Short mmCIF file of C-alpha atoms in Angstrom, two decimals:
data_model
loop_
_atom_site.label_atom_id
_atom_site.label_comp_id
_atom_site.label_asym_id
_atom_site.label_seq_id
_atom_site.Cartn_x
_atom_site.Cartn_y
_atom_site.Cartn_z
CA MET A 5 16.74 26.19 0.20
CA ALA A 6 13.81 23.75 -0.01
CA ARG A 7 11.95 23.80 -3.31
CA HIS A 8 8.72 22.28 -2.02
CA ARG A 9 6.57 23.24 0.96
CA VAL A 10 4.73 20.12 2.08
CA VAL A 11 1.57 19.53 4.12
CA ALA A 12 0.95 16.03 5.50
CA LEU A 13 -2.66 14.88 5.98
CA GLY A 14 -3.34 12.25 8.63
CA GLY A 15 -1.37 11.10 11.64
CA ASN A 16 -0.06 8.20 13.69
CA ARG A 17 -1.36 4.66 13.14
CA SER A 18 -1.36 5.30 9.42
CA HIS A 19 1.34 5.15 6.76
CA LEU A 20 1.84 8.88 7.29
CA GLU A 21 4.16 7.88 10.15
CA SER A 22 6.74 7.00 7.50
CA TYR A 23 5.62 9.19 4.59
CA ALA A 24 5.82 12.46 6.53
CA ARG A 25 9.25 11.64 7.91
CA GLU A 26 10.58 10.82 4.47
CA PHE A 27 9.32 14.07 2.98
CA ALA A 28 10.75 15.98 5.96
CA ALA A 29 14.15 14.29 5.52
CA ASP A 30 14.45 15.10 1.81
CA PRO A 31 16.51 18.30 1.34
CA ARG A 32 14.17 19.38 -1.45
CA CYS A 33 11.27 19.67 1.00
CA GLU A 34 10.12 21.64 4.01
CA LEU A 35 7.34 19.98 6.00
CA VAL A 36 5.22 22.89 7.21
CA ALA A 37 2.20 21.25 8.89
CA VAL A 38 0.23 18.14 9.71
CA ALA A 39 -3.46 18.61 9.00
CA ASP A 40 -6.85 16.97 8.55
CA GLU A 41 -10.51 17.84 8.21
CA SER A 42 -11.92 19.89 11.07
CA ASP A 43 -14.56 17.34 12.13
CA VAL A 44 -12.51 14.14 12.39
CA PRO A 45 -13.28 11.88 15.40
CA GLN A 46 -11.50 12.77 18.63
CA TYR A 47 -9.28 9.67 18.58
CA ARG A 48 -8.09 10.48 15.05
CA GLU A 49 -7.42 14.11 15.90
CA GLY A 50 -5.38 12.96 18.89
CA LEU A 51 -3.25 10.66 16.72
CA ASN A 52 -2.79 13.46 14.17
CA ARG A 53 -1.71 15.93 16.83
CA LEU A 54 0.72 13.37 18.25
CA LEU A 55 2.49 13.03 14.89
CA ALA A 56 2.61 16.81 14.48
CA ALA A 57 4.25 17.10 17.90
CA GLU A 58 6.77 14.37 17.05
CA LEU A 59 7.69 16.23 13.83
CA ASP A 60 7.68 19.64 15.54
CA VAL A 61 5.22 21.22 13.11
CA PRO A 62 1.80 22.78 13.78
CA TYR A 63 -1.42 20.81 13.55
CA LEU A 64 -3.98 22.65 11.41
CA THR A 65 -7.34 22.09 9.80
CA LEU A 66 -7.27 21.15 6.12
CA SER A 67 -8.48 24.57 5.00
CA GLU A 68 -5.92 26.35 7.20
CA ALA A 69 -3.09 24.20 5.86
CA LEU A 70 -4.04 24.68 2.21
CA ALA A 71 -4.12 28.46 2.78
CA LEU A 72 -0.49 28.53 3.93
CA PRO A 73 1.72 30.47 1.51
CA GLY A 74 3.79 28.51 -0.98
CA VAL A 75 2.38 25.03 -0.25
CA ASP A 76 2.78 23.06 -3.48
CA VAL A 77 2.83 19.43 -2.28
CA VAL A 78 0.38 17.49 -0.13
CA VAL A 79 0.84 13.93 1.06
CA SER A 80 -2.51 12.40 1.98
CA CYS A 81 -3.03 9.40 4.23
CA VAL A 82 -6.53 10.00 5.60
CA ASP A 83 -9.09 7.25 6.23
CA ILE A 84 -10.14 5.36 3.10
CA GLU A 85 -13.73 6.53 3.38
CA ARG A 86 -12.65 10.21 3.23
CA ARG A 87 -9.96 10.02 0.59
CA SER A 88 -11.99 11.20 -2.37
CA ARG A 89 -13.42 14.26 -0.61
CA VAL A 90 -10.06 15.29 0.83
CA ALA A 91 -8.14 14.68 -2.42
CA ARG A 92 -10.62 16.74 -4.41
CA ALA A 93 -10.27 19.62 -1.95
CA VAL A 94 -6.48 19.49 -2.37
CA LEU A 95 -6.59 19.20 -6.15
CA ALA A 96 -9.00 22.12 -6.40
CA ARG A 97 -6.14 24.27 -5.07
CA GLY A 98 -3.85 23.09 -7.88
CA THR A 99 -1.52 21.28 -5.47
CA HIS A 100 0.62 18.25 -6.37
CA LEU A 101 -0.56 15.17 -4.46
CA TYR A 102 1.19 12.06 -3.17
CA LEU A 103 -1.40 9.43 -2.26
CA ASP A 104 -1.54 6.48 0.08
CA LYS A 105 -2.69 3.16 -1.31
CA PRO A 106 -5.30 2.10 -2.31
CA LEU A 107 -6.60 5.24 -3.99
CA ALA A 108 -10.17 5.08 -2.60
CA GLY A 109 -12.81 2.67 -1.33
CA SER A 110 -15.06 2.67 -4.40
CA VAL A 111 -14.70 3.00 -8.14
CA GLU A 112 -16.80 6.16 -8.06
CA ASP A 113 -14.58 7.81 -5.45
CA ALA A 114 -11.41 6.76 -7.28
CA ARG A 115 -12.72 8.10 -10.58
CA ALA A 116 -13.57 11.42 -8.92
CA ILE A 117 -9.96 11.74 -7.74
CA ALA A 118 -8.53 10.86 -11.16
CA ASP A 119 -10.87 13.30 -12.93
CA ALA A 120 -10.02 16.09 -10.47
CA ALA A 121 -6.30 15.45 -10.94
CA ASP A 122 -6.60 15.58 -14.71
CA ALA A 123 -8.60 18.80 -14.53
CA ALA A 124 -6.06 20.39 -12.19
CA GLY A 125 -3.11 19.45 -14.39
CA VAL A 126 -0.95 18.58 -11.37
CA VAL A 127 1.35 15.66 -10.59
CA THR A 128 -0.14 12.74 -8.65
CA GLN A 129 1.44 9.49 -7.53
CA MET A 130 0.20 6.58 -5.41
CA LEU A 131 2.50 4.38 -3.33
CA THR A 132 3.35 1.02 -4.91
CA THR A 133 6.32 -1.35 -5.04
CA VAL A 134 7.26 -0.50 -8.64
CA HIS A 135 10.44 1.35 -7.63
CA ALA A 136 11.78 -1.56 -5.56
CA PRO A 137 14.92 -3.14 -7.09
CA TRP A 138 13.25 -6.51 -7.68
CA ALA A 139 10.32 -4.86 -9.48
CA GLN A 140 12.70 -2.79 -11.60
CA GLU A 141 14.59 -5.97 -12.50
CA ALA A 142 11.32 -7.60 -13.58
CA LYS A 143 10.48 -4.59 -15.74
CA ALA A 144 13.94 -4.74 -17.34
CA ALA A 145 13.36 -8.41 -18.17
CA VAL A 146 10.06 -7.55 -19.87
CA ARG A 147 11.62 -4.72 -21.85
CA SER A 148 14.62 -6.78 -22.92
CA GLY A 149 12.45 -9.45 -24.50
CA ARG A 150 14.73 -12.19 -23.18
CA LEU A 151 11.75 -14.22 -21.90
CA GLY A 152 9.85 -13.86 -25.18
CA ARG A 153 6.22 -12.82 -25.18
CA ILE A 154 4.88 -12.84 -21.62
CA GLY A 155 1.85 -15.10 -21.41
CA ALA A 156 1.36 -15.29 -17.65
CA VAL A 157 2.29 -13.36 -14.51
CA HIS A 158 2.00 -14.33 -10.86
CA SER A 159 2.57 -11.97 -7.92
CA ASP A 160 2.52 -12.45 -4.14
CA MET A 161 2.23 -9.88 -1.37
CA LEU A 162 2.04 -11.74 1.93
CA MET A 163 2.65 -9.74 5.11
CA ALA A 164 4.29 -11.62 8.00
CA LYS A 165 2.84 -9.66 10.90
CA GLY A 166 0.29 -10.43 13.58
CA ARG A 167 -0.34 -13.55 15.68
CA PRO A 168 -1.71 -16.31 13.39
CA GLY A 169 -3.60 -19.46 14.29
CA THR A 170 -6.24 -17.68 16.33
CA VAL A 171 -9.27 -18.07 14.05
CA PRO A 172 -11.95 -20.05 15.91
CA ALA A 173 -12.30 -23.65 14.77
CA ALA A 174 -14.73 -24.32 11.92
CA THR A 175 -14.87 -20.65 10.93
CA VAL A 176 -16.17 -20.42 7.38
CA ARG A 177 -16.55 -16.93 5.95
CA ARG A 178 -18.80 -16.10 3.04
CA GLU A 179 -17.91 -12.96 1.11
CA HIS A 180 -20.70 -10.41 0.84
CA GLY A 181 -18.81 -7.84 -1.19
CA SER A 182 -17.59 -4.41 -0.21
CA ASP A 183 -19.91 -2.26 1.89
CA GLY A 184 -17.59 0.75 1.65
CA THR A 185 -16.17 0.33 5.17
CA PHE A 186 -12.43 -0.24 5.35
CA THR A 187 -11.25 1.59 8.48
CA HIS A 188 -11.01 -0.66 11.53
CA VAL A 189 -8.68 -0.41 14.51
CA ALA A 190 -7.78 -4.08 14.86
CA ALA A 191 -7.42 -5.24 11.26
CA LYS A 192 -7.68 -4.35 7.57
CA ARG A 193 -9.45 -5.86 4.59
CA GLU A 194 -6.42 -7.61 3.15
CA LEU A 195 -7.57 -8.18 -0.44
CA PHE A 196 -7.91 -4.40 -0.57
CA ASP A 197 -4.91 -3.37 1.53
CA MET A 198 -2.37 -5.95 0.30
CA GLY A 199 -3.98 -6.81 -3.04
CA VAL A 200 -3.33 -3.37 -4.45
CA TYR A 201 0.40 -4.14 -4.57
CA PRO A 202 0.29 -7.13 -6.95
CA VAL A 203 -2.56 -5.62 -8.99
CA ALA A 204 -0.58 -2.40 -9.48
CA LEU A 205 2.59 -4.34 -10.23
CA ILE A 206 0.91 -6.52 -12.88
CA HIS A 207 -0.67 -3.47 -14.51
CA TRP A 208 2.67 -1.63 -14.58
CA LEU A 209 4.74 -4.58 -15.80
CA THR A 210 2.45 -5.54 -18.65
CA GLY A 211 1.02 -2.14 -19.57
CA ARG A 212 -2.30 -3.94 -20.11
CA ARG A 213 -5.71 -3.45 -18.53
CA VAL A 214 -7.62 -6.20 -16.73
CA THR A 215 -10.84 -7.27 -18.45
CA SER A 216 -11.98 -10.16 -16.24
CA VAL A 217 -11.56 -10.92 -12.53
CA TYR A 218 -12.24 -14.10 -10.54
CA GLY A 219 -11.65 -13.71 -6.81
CA VAL A 220 -11.80 -15.66 -3.56
CA THR A 221 -11.45 -14.40 0.01
CA GLY A 222 -11.45 -16.03 3.43
CA ASN A 223 -10.49 -16.07 7.11
CA TYR A 224 -7.60 -18.44 7.65
CA PHE A 225 -5.26 -16.97 10.25
CA PHE A 226 -6.57 -14.21 12.54
CA ALA A 227 -9.40 -14.00 15.06
CA GLU A 228 -9.38 -10.21 14.67
CA HIS A 229 -10.42 -10.45 11.03
CA ALA A 230 -13.02 -13.12 11.78
CA ALA A 231 -14.56 -10.98 14.55
CA LEU A 232 -14.93 -8.06 12.14
CA GLY A 233 -16.26 -10.23 9.32
CA ILE A 234 -13.45 -9.20 6.97
CA GLU A 235 -10.95 -11.29 5.01
CA ASP A 236 -7.33 -11.85 6.01
CA PHE A 237 -6.42 -13.39 2.64
CA GLY A 238 -7.49 -13.14 -0.98
CA ALA A 239 -6.54 -14.48 -4.39
CA LEU A 240 -7.32 -13.16 -7.86
CA LEU A 241 -7.31 -14.71 -11.33
CA LEU A 242 -7.07 -11.95 -13.92
CA THR A 243 -7.43 -11.92 -17.70
CA LEU A 244 -5.74 -8.97 -19.41
CA ASP A 245 -6.90 -7.26 -22.59
CA ASP A 246 -4.25 -9.00 -24.73
CA GLY A 247 -5.09 -12.48 -23.41
CA THR A 248 -2.32 -12.62 -20.81
CA VAL A 249 -3.34 -14.47 -17.64
CA ALA A 250 -2.27 -13.14 -14.24
CA THR A 251 -2.74 -14.38 -10.69
CA ALA A 252 -2.22 -12.65 -7.36
CA CYS A 253 -2.12 -13.89 -3.78
CA CYS A 254 -2.37 -11.30 -1.04
CA GLY A 255 -2.94 -11.09 2.68
CA ARG A 256 -1.50 -11.27 6.14
CA ILE A 257 0.03 -14.59 7.18
CA GLY A 258 1.49 -13.92 10.64
CA MET A 259 4.84 -13.04 12.15
CA PRO A 260 6.33 -16.58 12.39
CA CYS A 261 5.44 -17.47 8.79
CA HIS A 262 8.36 -15.69 7.11
CA PRO A 263 11.91 -14.83 8.23
CA GLN A 264 11.51 -11.18 7.19
CA VAL A 265 8.56 -8.85 6.62
CA GLY A 266 6.83 -11.23 4.22
CA GLU A 267 6.84 -12.57 0.67
CA ARG A 268 7.09 -9.97 -2.08
CA ARG A 269 7.68 -11.47 -5.49
CA VAL A 270 6.60 -11.73 -9.10
CA THR A 271 7.05 -14.54 -11.62
CA LEU A 272 7.01 -13.89 -15.37
CA VAL A 273 6.21 -16.78 -17.70
CA GLY A 274 7.31 -16.15 -21.28
CA GLU A 275 7.53 -18.15 -24.49
CA GLU A 276 11.32 -18.31 -24.12
CA GLY A 277 11.68 -18.74 -20.36
CA LEU A 278 10.52 -18.12 -16.81
CA ALA A 279 11.96 -15.81 -14.16
CA THR A 280 11.09 -14.93 -10.57
CA PHE A 281 12.02 -11.65 -8.89
CA THR A 282 11.71 -11.22 -5.14
CA GLY A 283 12.31 -8.68 -2.42
CA SER A 284 14.07 -11.33 -0.33
CA ASP A 285 16.98 -12.01 -2.69
CA PRO A 286 19.90 -11.96 -2.68
CA HIS A 287 20.17 -12.89 0.99
CA ILE A 288 22.09 -14.94 3.50
CA GLU A 289 20.64 -17.25 6.16
CA ILE A 290 22.02 -17.19 9.69
CA TYR A 291 21.61 -20.17 12.02
CA ASN A 292 22.58 -20.24 15.69
CA THR A 293 21.31 -21.38 19.06
CA GLU A 294 18.88 -18.49 19.46
CA PRO A 295 15.24 -19.66 19.57
CA VAL A 296 13.10 -19.08 16.50
CA ILE A 297 10.69 -16.17 17.00
CA THR A 298 7.15 -17.53 17.14
CA THR A 299 5.31 -14.74 18.95
CA ALA A 300 5.56 -11.03 19.60
CA PRO A 301 3.99 -8.68 22.13
CA VAL A 302 0.47 -7.68 21.12
CA HIS A 303 -0.53 -4.05 21.31
CA PRO A 304 -4.25 -3.77 22.22
CA ASN A 305 -4.79 -1.12 19.55
CA ASP A 306 -2.62 -2.80 16.92
CA PRO A 307 -2.78 -6.62 17.13
CA MET A 308 -1.79 -6.95 13.46
CA GLN A 309 1.49 -5.01 14.04
CA MET A 310 0.62 -2.48 11.38
CA TRP A 311 2.21 0.69 12.76
CA SER A 312 5.71 1.72 13.79
CA SER A 313 4.37 3.97 16.55
CA THR A 314 2.81 1.04 18.39
CA ALA A 315 5.88 -1.11 17.70
CA ARG A 316 7.94 1.46 19.60
CA GLU A 317 5.75 0.73 22.61
CA THR A 318 5.76 -3.09 22.42
CA GLN A 319 9.34 -3.54 21.13
CA PRO A 320 8.79 -6.76 19.13
CA PRO A 321 11.88 -8.97 18.80
CA ALA A 322 13.94 -8.43 15.68
CA LYS A 323 13.96 -11.00 12.89
CA ASP A 324 17.63 -11.59 12.14
CA ARG A 325 17.93 -15.09 10.68
CA ARG A 326 17.66 -13.86 7.10
CA VAL A 327 19.67 -10.84 6.03
CA SER A 328 19.00 -9.32 2.61
CA LEU A 329 22.04 -8.05 0.78
CA GLN A 330 21.63 -4.38 0.06
CA ARG A 331 20.73 -3.19 -3.41
CA GLU A 332 20.46 0.44 -4.36
CA GLU A 333 16.81 1.43 -3.98
CA ARG A 334 15.00 4.48 -5.25
CA SER A 335 12.23 5.25 -2.78
CA ASP A 336 8.72 5.85 -4.04
CA ILE A 337 8.62 9.33 -2.50
CA ALA A 338 12.01 10.28 -3.96
CA ALA A 339 10.72 9.15 -7.37
CA PHE A 340 7.67 11.41 -6.95
CA LEU A 341 9.88 14.39 -6.12
CA ASP A 342 12.13 13.56 -9.08
CA CYS A 343 9.08 13.77 -11.35
CA LEU A 344 8.19 17.18 -9.90
CA ASP A 345 11.70 18.36 -10.70
CA SER A 346 11.97 16.81 -14.17
CA GLY A 347 8.42 17.14 -15.44
CA GLU A 348 8.26 13.41 -16.18
CA ARG A 349 5.07 11.42 -15.64
CA PRO A 350 5.11 9.26 -12.49
CA GLU A 351 4.96 5.51 -12.97
CA VAL A 352 1.65 5.21 -11.08
CA THR A 353 -0.68 8.21 -11.23
CA ALA A 354 -4.19 8.64 -9.83
CA ARG A 355 -5.53 7.66 -13.26
CA ASP A 356 -3.56 4.39 -13.13
CA ALA A 357 -4.68 3.80 -9.54
CA LEU A 358 -8.33 4.09 -10.58
CA HIS A 359 -7.92 0.87 -12.57
CA HIS A 360 -6.47 -0.89 -9.53
CA VAL A 361 -9.62 -0.02 -7.56
CA GLU A 362 -11.76 -1.31 -10.45
CA VAL A 363 -9.94 -4.64 -10.24
CA LEU A 364 -10.15 -4.93 -6.45
CA MET A 365 -13.86 -4.08 -6.34
CA ALA A 366 -14.50 -6.62 -9.09
CA GLY A 367 -12.56 -9.11 -6.97
CA TYR A 368 -14.94 -8.59 -4.05
CA GLU A 369 -17.95 -8.88 -6.35
CA SER A 370 -16.61 -12.11 -7.80
CA ALA A 371 -15.78 -13.58 -4.39
CA ALA A 372 -19.37 -12.89 -3.30
CA SER A 373 -21.03 -14.31 -6.41
CA GLY A 374 -18.63 -17.14 -7.23
CA GLN A 375 -18.53 -15.93 -10.82
CA ALA A 376 -15.97 -14.08 -12.90
CA VAL A 377 -16.68 -10.35 -13.25
CA SER A 378 -15.96 -8.38 -16.40
CA ILE A 379 -14.53 -4.86 -16.27
#
């Protein structure tokens, strides 16, 4: 018998496409509904109802779903701009909460979530890459001390999706900082959406807080980002509270730019050595007479190839020239459920995720001013 009754907030064309299915597939869980606020836009309600139909569960309003008997877990993947309000409504019911990344679109909203979680005394966790085998191997290297004191860290999260090389010639973008808007159909703010991964990883690996941020952003690859006036790439130079220096590169680089989903890696520089850990290794390369994939069908509502639901419609060609050798992987959601069962603290809670938002917002401020920003 399932130990957890789960409500999923959001719908298709969001990460809930995968989150909800993973919760539903775990024998510890029973997915009882897909839900959202009662006044969401019609297009969003339609996408939510579509996911509910695919999962064969009812679609309810948020208040209806939270009133269902025995619901003790909510997975939330609503629009960035609504995350704080929705999370606080869930936490007020004393319900454990699994959160999409990033936590919220402002430091104030993120702090409100962390404070509500602390007051409720429930378990929260935000999606990161910390449970991936390569990240766990990096953490083991830090703990072992074999590299000596770590003085510098570099992390990349570069997503190989979308059709690059479409930015109009001579496009030069000046950062104006975050205006609180992150939800767009065609593209995402990539310092925010991809940058949270290396920022969270650096925070988790070192156990240190960031005190200074220098950031740059730009449009280098995609016309969709340029048309919206948002960045497709960002880089951060971070100073941690013990003097460690960290750097992060993040963004979307285009489908043909990497033989798999993209570059996911971290390099640790210690007094006794240097080591790099990556999601691509170990792997084998396969060469044959098949043409190299340079393009993929473009879905009009998903030109950046963000969602599996639209991929099912366009059927992009598979990338099969690099094959990663399988390593045992503990999924982020399974780790969250393990913490519910054991009573252990998750690796990345809402309180941890608040600091990630502080760093990312400082990155936007720095990119706009050209100056380092202190936290």
